[in-house]
mmCIF file of C-alpha atoms in Angstrom:
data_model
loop_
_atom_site.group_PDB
_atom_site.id
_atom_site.type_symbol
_atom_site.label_atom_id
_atom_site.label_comp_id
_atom_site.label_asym_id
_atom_site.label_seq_id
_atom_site.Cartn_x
_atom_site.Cartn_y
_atom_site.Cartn_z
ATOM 1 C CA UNK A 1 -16.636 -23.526 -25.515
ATOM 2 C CA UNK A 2 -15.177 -20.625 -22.920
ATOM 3 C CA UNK A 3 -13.501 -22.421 -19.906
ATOM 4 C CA UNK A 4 -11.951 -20.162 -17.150
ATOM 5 C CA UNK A 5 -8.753 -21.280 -15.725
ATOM 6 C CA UNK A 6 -8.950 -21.402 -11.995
ATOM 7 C CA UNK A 7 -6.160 -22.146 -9.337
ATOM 8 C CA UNK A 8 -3.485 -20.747 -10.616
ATOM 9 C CA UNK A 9 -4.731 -19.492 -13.456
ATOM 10 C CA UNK A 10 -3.680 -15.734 -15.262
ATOM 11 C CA UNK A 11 -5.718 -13.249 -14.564
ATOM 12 C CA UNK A 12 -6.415 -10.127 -16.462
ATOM 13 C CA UNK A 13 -7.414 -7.129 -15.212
ATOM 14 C CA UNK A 14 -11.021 -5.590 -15.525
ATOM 15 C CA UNK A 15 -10.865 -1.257 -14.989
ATOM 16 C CA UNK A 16 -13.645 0.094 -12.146
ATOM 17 C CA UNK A 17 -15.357 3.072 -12.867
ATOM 18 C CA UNK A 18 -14.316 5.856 -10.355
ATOM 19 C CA UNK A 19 -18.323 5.366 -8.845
ATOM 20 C CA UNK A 20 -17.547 1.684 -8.065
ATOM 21 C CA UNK A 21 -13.964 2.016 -6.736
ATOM 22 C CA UNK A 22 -15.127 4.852 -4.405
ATOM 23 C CA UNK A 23 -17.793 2.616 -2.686
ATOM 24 C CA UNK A 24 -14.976 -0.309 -2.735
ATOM 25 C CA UNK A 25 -12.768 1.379 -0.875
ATOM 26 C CA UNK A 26 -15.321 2.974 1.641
ATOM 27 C CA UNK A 27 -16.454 -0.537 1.776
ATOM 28 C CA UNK A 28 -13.665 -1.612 3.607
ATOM 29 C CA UNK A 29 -12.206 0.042 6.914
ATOM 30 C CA UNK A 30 -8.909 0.900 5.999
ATOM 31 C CA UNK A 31 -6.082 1.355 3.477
ATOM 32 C CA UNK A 32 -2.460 3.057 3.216
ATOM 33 C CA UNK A 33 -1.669 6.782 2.208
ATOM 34 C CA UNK A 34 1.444 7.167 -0.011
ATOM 35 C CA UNK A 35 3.376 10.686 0.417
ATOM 36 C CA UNK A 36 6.670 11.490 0.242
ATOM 37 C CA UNK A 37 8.772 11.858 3.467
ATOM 38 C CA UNK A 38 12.403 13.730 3.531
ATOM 39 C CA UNK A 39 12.046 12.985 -0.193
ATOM 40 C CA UNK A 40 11.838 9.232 0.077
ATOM 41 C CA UNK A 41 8.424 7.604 -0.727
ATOM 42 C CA UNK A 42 6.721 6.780 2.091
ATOM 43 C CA UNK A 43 3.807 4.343 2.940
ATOM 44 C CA UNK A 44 1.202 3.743 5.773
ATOM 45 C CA UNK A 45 -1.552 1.430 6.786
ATOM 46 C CA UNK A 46 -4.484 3.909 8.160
ATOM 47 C CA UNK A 47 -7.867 3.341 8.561
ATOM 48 C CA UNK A 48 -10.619 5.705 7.313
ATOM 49 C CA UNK A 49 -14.121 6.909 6.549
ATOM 50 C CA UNK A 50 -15.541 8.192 3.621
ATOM 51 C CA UNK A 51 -16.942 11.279 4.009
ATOM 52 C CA UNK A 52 -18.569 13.371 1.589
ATOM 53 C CA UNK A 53 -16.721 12.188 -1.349
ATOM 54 C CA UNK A 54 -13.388 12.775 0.946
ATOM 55 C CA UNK A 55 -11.319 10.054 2.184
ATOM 56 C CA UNK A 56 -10.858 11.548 5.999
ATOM 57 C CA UNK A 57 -7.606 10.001 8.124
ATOM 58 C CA UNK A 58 -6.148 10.544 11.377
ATOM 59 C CA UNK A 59 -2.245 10.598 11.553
ATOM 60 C CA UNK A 60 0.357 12.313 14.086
ATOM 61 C CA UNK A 61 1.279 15.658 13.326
ATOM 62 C CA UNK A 62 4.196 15.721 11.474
ATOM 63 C CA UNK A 63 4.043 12.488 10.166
ATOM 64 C CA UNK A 64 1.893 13.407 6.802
ATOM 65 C CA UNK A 65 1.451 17.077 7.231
ATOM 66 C CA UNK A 66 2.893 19.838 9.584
ATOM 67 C CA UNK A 67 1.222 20.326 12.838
ATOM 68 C CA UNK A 68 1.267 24.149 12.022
ATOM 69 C CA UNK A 69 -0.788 26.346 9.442
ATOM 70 C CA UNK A 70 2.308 28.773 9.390
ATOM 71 C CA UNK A 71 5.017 26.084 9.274
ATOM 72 C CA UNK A 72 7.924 26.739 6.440
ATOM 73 C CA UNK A 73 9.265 23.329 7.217
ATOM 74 C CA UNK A 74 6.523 20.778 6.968
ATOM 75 C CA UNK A 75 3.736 20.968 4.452
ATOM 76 C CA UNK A 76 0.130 21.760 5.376
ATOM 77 C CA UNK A 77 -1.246 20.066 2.123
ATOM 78 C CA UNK A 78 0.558 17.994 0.118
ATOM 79 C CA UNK A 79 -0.004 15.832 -3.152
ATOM 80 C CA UNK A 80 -0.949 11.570 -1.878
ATOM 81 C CA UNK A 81 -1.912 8.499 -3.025
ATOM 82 C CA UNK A 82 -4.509 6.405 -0.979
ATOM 83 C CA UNK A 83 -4.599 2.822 -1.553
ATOM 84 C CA UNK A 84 -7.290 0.154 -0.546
ATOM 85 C CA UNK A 85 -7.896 -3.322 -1.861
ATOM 86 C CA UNK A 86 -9.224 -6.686 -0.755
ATOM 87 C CA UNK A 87 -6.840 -9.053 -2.746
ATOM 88 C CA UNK A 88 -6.835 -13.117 -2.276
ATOM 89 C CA UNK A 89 -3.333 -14.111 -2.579
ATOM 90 C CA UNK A 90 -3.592 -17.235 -2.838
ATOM 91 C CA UNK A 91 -6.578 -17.479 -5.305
ATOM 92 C CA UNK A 92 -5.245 -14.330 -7.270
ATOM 93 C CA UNK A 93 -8.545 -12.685 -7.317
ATOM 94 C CA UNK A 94 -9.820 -8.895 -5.879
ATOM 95 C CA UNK A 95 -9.941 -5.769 -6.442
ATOM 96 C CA UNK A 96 -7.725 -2.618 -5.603
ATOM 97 C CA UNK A 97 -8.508 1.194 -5.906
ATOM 98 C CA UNK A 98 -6.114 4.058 -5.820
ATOM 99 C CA UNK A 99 -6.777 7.809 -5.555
ATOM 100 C CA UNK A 100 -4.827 10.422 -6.208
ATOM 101 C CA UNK A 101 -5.700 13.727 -4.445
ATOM 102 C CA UNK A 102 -4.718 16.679 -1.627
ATOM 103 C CA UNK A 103 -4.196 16.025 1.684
ATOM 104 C CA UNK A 104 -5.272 18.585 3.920
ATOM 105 C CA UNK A 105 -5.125 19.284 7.480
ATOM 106 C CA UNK A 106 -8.704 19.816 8.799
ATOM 107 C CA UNK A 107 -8.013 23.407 10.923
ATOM 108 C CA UNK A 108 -11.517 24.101 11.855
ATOM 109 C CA UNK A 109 -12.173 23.014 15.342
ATOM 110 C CA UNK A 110 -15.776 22.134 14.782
ATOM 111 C CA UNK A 111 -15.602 20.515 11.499
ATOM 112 C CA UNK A 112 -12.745 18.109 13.534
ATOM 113 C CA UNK A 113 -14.420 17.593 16.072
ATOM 114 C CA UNK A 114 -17.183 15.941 14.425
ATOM 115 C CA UNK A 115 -14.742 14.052 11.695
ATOM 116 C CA UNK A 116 -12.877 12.752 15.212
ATOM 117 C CA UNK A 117 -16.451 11.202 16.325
ATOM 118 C CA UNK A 118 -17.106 9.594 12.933
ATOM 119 C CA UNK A 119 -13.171 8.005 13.205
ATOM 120 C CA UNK A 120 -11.578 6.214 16.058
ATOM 121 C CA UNK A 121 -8.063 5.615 15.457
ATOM 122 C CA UNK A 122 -6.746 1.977 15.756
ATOM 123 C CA UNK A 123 -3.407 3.039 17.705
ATOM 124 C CA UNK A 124 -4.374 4.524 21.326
ATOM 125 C CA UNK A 125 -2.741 8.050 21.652
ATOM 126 C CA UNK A 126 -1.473 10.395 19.353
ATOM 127 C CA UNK A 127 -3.482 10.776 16.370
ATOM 128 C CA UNK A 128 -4.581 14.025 16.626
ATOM 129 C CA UNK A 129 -4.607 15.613 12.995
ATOM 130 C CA UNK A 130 -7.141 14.816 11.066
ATOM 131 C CA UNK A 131 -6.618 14.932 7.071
ATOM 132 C CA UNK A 132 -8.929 15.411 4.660
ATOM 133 C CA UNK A 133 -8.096 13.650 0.661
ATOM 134 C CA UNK A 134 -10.119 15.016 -1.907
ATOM 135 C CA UNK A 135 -10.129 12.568 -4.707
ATOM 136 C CA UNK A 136 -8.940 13.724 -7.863
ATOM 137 C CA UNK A 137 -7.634 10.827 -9.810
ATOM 138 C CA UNK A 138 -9.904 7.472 -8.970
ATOM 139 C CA UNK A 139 -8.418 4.222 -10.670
ATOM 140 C CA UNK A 140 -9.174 0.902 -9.449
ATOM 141 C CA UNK A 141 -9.316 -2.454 -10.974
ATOM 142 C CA UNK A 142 -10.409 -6.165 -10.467
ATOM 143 C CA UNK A 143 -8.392 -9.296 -10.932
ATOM 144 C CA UNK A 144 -11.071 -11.504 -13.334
ATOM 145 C CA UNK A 145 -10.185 -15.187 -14.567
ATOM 146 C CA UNK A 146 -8.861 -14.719 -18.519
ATOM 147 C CA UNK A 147 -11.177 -16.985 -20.988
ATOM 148 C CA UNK A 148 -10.045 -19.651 -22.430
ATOM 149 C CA UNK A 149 -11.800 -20.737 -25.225
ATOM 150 C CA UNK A 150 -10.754 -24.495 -26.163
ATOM 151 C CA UNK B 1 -4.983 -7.746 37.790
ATOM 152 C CA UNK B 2 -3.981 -7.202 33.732
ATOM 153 C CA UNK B 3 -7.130 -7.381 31.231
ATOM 154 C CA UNK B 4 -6.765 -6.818 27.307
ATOM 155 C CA UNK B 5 -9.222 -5.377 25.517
ATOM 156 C CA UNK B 6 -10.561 -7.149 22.661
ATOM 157 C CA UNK B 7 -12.713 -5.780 19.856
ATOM 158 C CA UNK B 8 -13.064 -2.131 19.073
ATOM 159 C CA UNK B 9 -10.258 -1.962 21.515
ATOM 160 C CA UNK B 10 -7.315 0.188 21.738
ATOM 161 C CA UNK B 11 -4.204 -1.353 19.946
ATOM 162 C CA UNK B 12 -0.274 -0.061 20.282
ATOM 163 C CA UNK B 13 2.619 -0.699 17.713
ATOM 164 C CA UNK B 14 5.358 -3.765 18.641
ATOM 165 C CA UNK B 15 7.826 -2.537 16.265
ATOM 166 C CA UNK B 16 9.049 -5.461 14.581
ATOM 167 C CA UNK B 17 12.988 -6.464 14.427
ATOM 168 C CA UNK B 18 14.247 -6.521 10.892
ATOM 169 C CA UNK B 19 14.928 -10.505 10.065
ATOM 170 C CA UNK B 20 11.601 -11.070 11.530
ATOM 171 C CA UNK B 21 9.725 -8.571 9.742
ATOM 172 C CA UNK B 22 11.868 -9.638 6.000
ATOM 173 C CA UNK B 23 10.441 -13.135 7.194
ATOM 174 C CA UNK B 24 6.934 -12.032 7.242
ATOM 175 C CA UNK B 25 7.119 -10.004 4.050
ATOM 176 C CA UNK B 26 8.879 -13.313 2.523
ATOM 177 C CA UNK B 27 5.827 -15.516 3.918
ATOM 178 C CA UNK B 28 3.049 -13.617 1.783
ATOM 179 C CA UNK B 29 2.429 -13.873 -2.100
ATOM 180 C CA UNK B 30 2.273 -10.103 -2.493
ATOM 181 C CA UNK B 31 2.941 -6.854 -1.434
ATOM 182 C CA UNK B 32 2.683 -2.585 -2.753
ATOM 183 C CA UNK B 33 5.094 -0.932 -5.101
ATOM 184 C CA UNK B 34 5.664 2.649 -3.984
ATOM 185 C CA UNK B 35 7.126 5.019 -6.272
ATOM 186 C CA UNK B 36 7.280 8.229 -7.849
ATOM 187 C CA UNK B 37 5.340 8.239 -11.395
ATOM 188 C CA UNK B 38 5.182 12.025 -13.237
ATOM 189 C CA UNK B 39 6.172 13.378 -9.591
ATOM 190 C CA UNK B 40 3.708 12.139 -8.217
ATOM 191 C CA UNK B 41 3.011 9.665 -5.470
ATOM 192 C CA UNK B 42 2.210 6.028 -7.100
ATOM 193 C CA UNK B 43 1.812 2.860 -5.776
ATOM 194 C CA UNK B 44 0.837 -0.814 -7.303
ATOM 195 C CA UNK B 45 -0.357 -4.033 -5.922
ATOM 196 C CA UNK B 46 2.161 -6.763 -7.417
ATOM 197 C CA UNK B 47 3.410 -10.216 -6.517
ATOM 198 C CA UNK B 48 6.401 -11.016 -5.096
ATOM 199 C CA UNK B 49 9.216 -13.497 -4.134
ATOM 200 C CA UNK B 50 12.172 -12.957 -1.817
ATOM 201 C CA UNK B 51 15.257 -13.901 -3.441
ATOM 202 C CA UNK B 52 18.536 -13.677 -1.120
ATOM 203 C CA UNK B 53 17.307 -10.863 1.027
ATOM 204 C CA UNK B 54 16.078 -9.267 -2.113
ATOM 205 C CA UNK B 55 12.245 -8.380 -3.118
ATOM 206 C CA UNK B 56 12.044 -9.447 -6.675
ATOM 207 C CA UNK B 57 8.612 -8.060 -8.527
ATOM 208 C CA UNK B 58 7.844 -7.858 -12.537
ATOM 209 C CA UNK B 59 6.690 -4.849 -14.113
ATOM 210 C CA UNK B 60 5.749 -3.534 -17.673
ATOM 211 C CA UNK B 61 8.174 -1.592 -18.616
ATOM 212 C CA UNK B 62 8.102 2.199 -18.306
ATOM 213 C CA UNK B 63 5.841 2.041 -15.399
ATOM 214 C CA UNK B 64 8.593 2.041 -12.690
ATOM 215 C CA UNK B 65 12.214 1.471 -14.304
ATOM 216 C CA UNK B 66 12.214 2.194 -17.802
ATOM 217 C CA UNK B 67 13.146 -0.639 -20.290
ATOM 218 C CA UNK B 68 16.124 0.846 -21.769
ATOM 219 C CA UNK B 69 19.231 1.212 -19.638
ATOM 220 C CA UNK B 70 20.517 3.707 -21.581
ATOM 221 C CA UNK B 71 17.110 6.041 -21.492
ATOM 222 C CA UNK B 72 17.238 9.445 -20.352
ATOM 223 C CA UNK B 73 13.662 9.878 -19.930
ATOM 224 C CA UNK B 74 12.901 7.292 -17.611
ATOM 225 C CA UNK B 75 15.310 6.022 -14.332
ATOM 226 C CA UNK B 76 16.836 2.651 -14.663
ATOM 227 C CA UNK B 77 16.866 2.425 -11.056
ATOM 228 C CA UNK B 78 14.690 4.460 -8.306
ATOM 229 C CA UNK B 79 14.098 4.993 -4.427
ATOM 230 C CA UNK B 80 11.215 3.256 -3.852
ATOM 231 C CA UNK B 81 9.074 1.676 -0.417
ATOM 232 C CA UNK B 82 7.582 -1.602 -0.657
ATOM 233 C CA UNK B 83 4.805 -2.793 1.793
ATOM 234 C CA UNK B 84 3.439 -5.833 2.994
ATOM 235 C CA UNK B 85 0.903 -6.669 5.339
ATOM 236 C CA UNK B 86 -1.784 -8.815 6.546
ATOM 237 C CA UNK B 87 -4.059 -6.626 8.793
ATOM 238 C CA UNK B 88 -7.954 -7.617 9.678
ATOM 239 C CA UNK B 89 -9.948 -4.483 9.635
ATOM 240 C CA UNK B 90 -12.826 -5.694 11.626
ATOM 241 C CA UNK B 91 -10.196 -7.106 14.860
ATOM 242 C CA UNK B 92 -7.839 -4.442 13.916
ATOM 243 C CA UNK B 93 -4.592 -7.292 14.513
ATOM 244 C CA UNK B 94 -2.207 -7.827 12.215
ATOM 245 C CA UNK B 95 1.143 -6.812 11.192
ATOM 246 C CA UNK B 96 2.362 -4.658 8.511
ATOM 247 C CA UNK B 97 6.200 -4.203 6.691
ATOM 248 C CA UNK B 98 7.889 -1.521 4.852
ATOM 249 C CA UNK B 99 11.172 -1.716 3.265
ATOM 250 C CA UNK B 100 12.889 1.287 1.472
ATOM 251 C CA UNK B 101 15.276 0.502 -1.023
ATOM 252 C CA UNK B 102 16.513 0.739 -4.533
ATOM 253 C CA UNK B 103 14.475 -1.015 -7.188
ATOM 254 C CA UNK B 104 17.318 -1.728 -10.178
ATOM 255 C CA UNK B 105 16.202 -3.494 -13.495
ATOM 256 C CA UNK B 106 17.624 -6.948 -13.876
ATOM 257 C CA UNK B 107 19.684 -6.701 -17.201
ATOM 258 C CA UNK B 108 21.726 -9.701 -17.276
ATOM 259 C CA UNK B 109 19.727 -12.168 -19.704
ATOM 260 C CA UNK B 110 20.627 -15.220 -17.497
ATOM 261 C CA UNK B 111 19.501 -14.001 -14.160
ATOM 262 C CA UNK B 112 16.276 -12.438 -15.284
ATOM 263 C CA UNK B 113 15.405 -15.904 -16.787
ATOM 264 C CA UNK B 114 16.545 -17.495 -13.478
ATOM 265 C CA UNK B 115 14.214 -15.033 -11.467
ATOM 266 C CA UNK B 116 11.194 -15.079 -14.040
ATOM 267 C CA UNK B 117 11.280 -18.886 -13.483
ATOM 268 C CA UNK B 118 10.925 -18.025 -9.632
ATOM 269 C CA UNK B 119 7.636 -15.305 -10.193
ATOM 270 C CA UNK B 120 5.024 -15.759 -12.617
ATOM 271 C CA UNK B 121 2.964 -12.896 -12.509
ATOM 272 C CA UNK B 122 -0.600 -12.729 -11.952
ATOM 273 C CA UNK B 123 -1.860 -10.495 -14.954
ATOM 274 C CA UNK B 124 -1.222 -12.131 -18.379
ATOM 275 C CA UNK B 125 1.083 -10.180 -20.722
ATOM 276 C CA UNK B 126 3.266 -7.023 -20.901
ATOM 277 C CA UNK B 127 5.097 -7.568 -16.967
ATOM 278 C CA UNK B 128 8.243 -8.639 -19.021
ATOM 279 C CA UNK B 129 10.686 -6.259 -16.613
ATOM 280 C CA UNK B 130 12.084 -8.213 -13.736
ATOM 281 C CA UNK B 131 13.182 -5.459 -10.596
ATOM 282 C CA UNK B 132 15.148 -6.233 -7.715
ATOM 283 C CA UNK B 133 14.772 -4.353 -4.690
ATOM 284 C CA UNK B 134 17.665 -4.428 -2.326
ATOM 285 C CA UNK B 135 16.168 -3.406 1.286
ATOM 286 C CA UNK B 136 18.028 -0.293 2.987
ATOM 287 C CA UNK B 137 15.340 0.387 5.821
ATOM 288 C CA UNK B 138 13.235 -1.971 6.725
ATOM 289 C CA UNK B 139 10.390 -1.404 9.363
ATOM 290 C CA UNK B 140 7.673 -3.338 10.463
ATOM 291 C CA UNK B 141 4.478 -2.800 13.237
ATOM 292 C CA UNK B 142 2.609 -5.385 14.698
ATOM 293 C CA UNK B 143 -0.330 -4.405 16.258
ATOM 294 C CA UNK B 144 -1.225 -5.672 19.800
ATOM 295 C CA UNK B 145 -4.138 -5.178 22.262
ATOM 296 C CA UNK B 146 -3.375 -2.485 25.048
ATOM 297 C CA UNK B 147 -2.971 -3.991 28.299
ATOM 298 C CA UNK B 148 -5.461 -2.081 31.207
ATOM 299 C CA UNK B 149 -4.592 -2.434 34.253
ATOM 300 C CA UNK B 150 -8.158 -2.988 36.444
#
């Protein structure tokens, strides 16, 4: 007989293929880019669209990447980590995806123009850049009740 | 006359102050590793507990800390961020913490068994490694409707 422990209960954790976790995450309407700021690791919640295949995000300039194409200071693209998940606390069930990819400014005017219309920022003002990630690394997984067989 | 608008409505940040934003973080059952894996941006959904103004997580080892405190491969302690939040997506309310810290394996046999006793981890097996992060920054954003003046 295979019970499943509920409640409380361990979980184990079932892999997503990268097809699944990509329409997870652009399932849900937002999630929180990882990059690394003045060399400290650096987190925020964002929300996004899918576009493409392309997670597309609008941040401040400066904030993720330089405002600038010529900059020497700030980075135009840069390595990140994009995070989205829909996790129960309390029941200890979900599922979570991460990508790994490039961030990139989008320069072209008309090609952000239109990514602006398909993506209204949460906070008002300020959120000018948009960034486009190109996955590269998809993981995700799902939190699934471990059998028990008694 | 002051109106707020609700929906798809604009939202601003209310930064949060820092006991009240460690209070939030300390009121939900799990948060977001971030770290640096390979040199590259990483990040993991794990449970948590706050344990006298610490965050105290469990890991496998090797994934953030190594296991061996004498290694020279992998750090036995690290920079990392750590985020919490509880944002809805569809009202776009919610608030959301970051702390930046040091993560630092817990070697001494007694306290690890003292803090494992405190955080059982969701996934079955291998998250043997208890880490203590010991906030530096922490940061936290509420977000709240815009006020229009009509």
């Amino acid at each position: 007989m295979v019970m499943y422990q509920n409640g409380m209960g361990a979980r184990r954790l079932r892999e997503l293929p990268a097809d699944e976790a990509l329409r997870l995450l652009a399932g849900v309407p937002f999630g929180r880019i990882v990059f690394t700021r003045h060399a400290l690791p650096a987190i925020r919640p964002v929300n996004h669209v899918v576009v493409d295949g392309a997670i597309v995000i609008r941040s401040s300039p400066g904030t993720i990447l330089s405002s600038h194409l010529s900059s020497y200071v700030e980075p135009v693209e840069a390595v990140v980590a994009y995070e989205a998940d829909d996790l129960d606390g309390y029941e200890r069930l979900g599922w979570s995806v991460i990508i790994t990819g490039v961030a990139r400014l989008v320069a072209e005017p008309g090609e952000a123009a239109r990514l602006r219309d398909l993506l209204t920022p949460w906070v008002a003002g300020e959120m000018e850049q948009v960034i486009r990630i190109q996955p590269e690394i998809v993981t995700g997984f799902e939190l699934v009740p471990v059998a028990v067989t008694a």
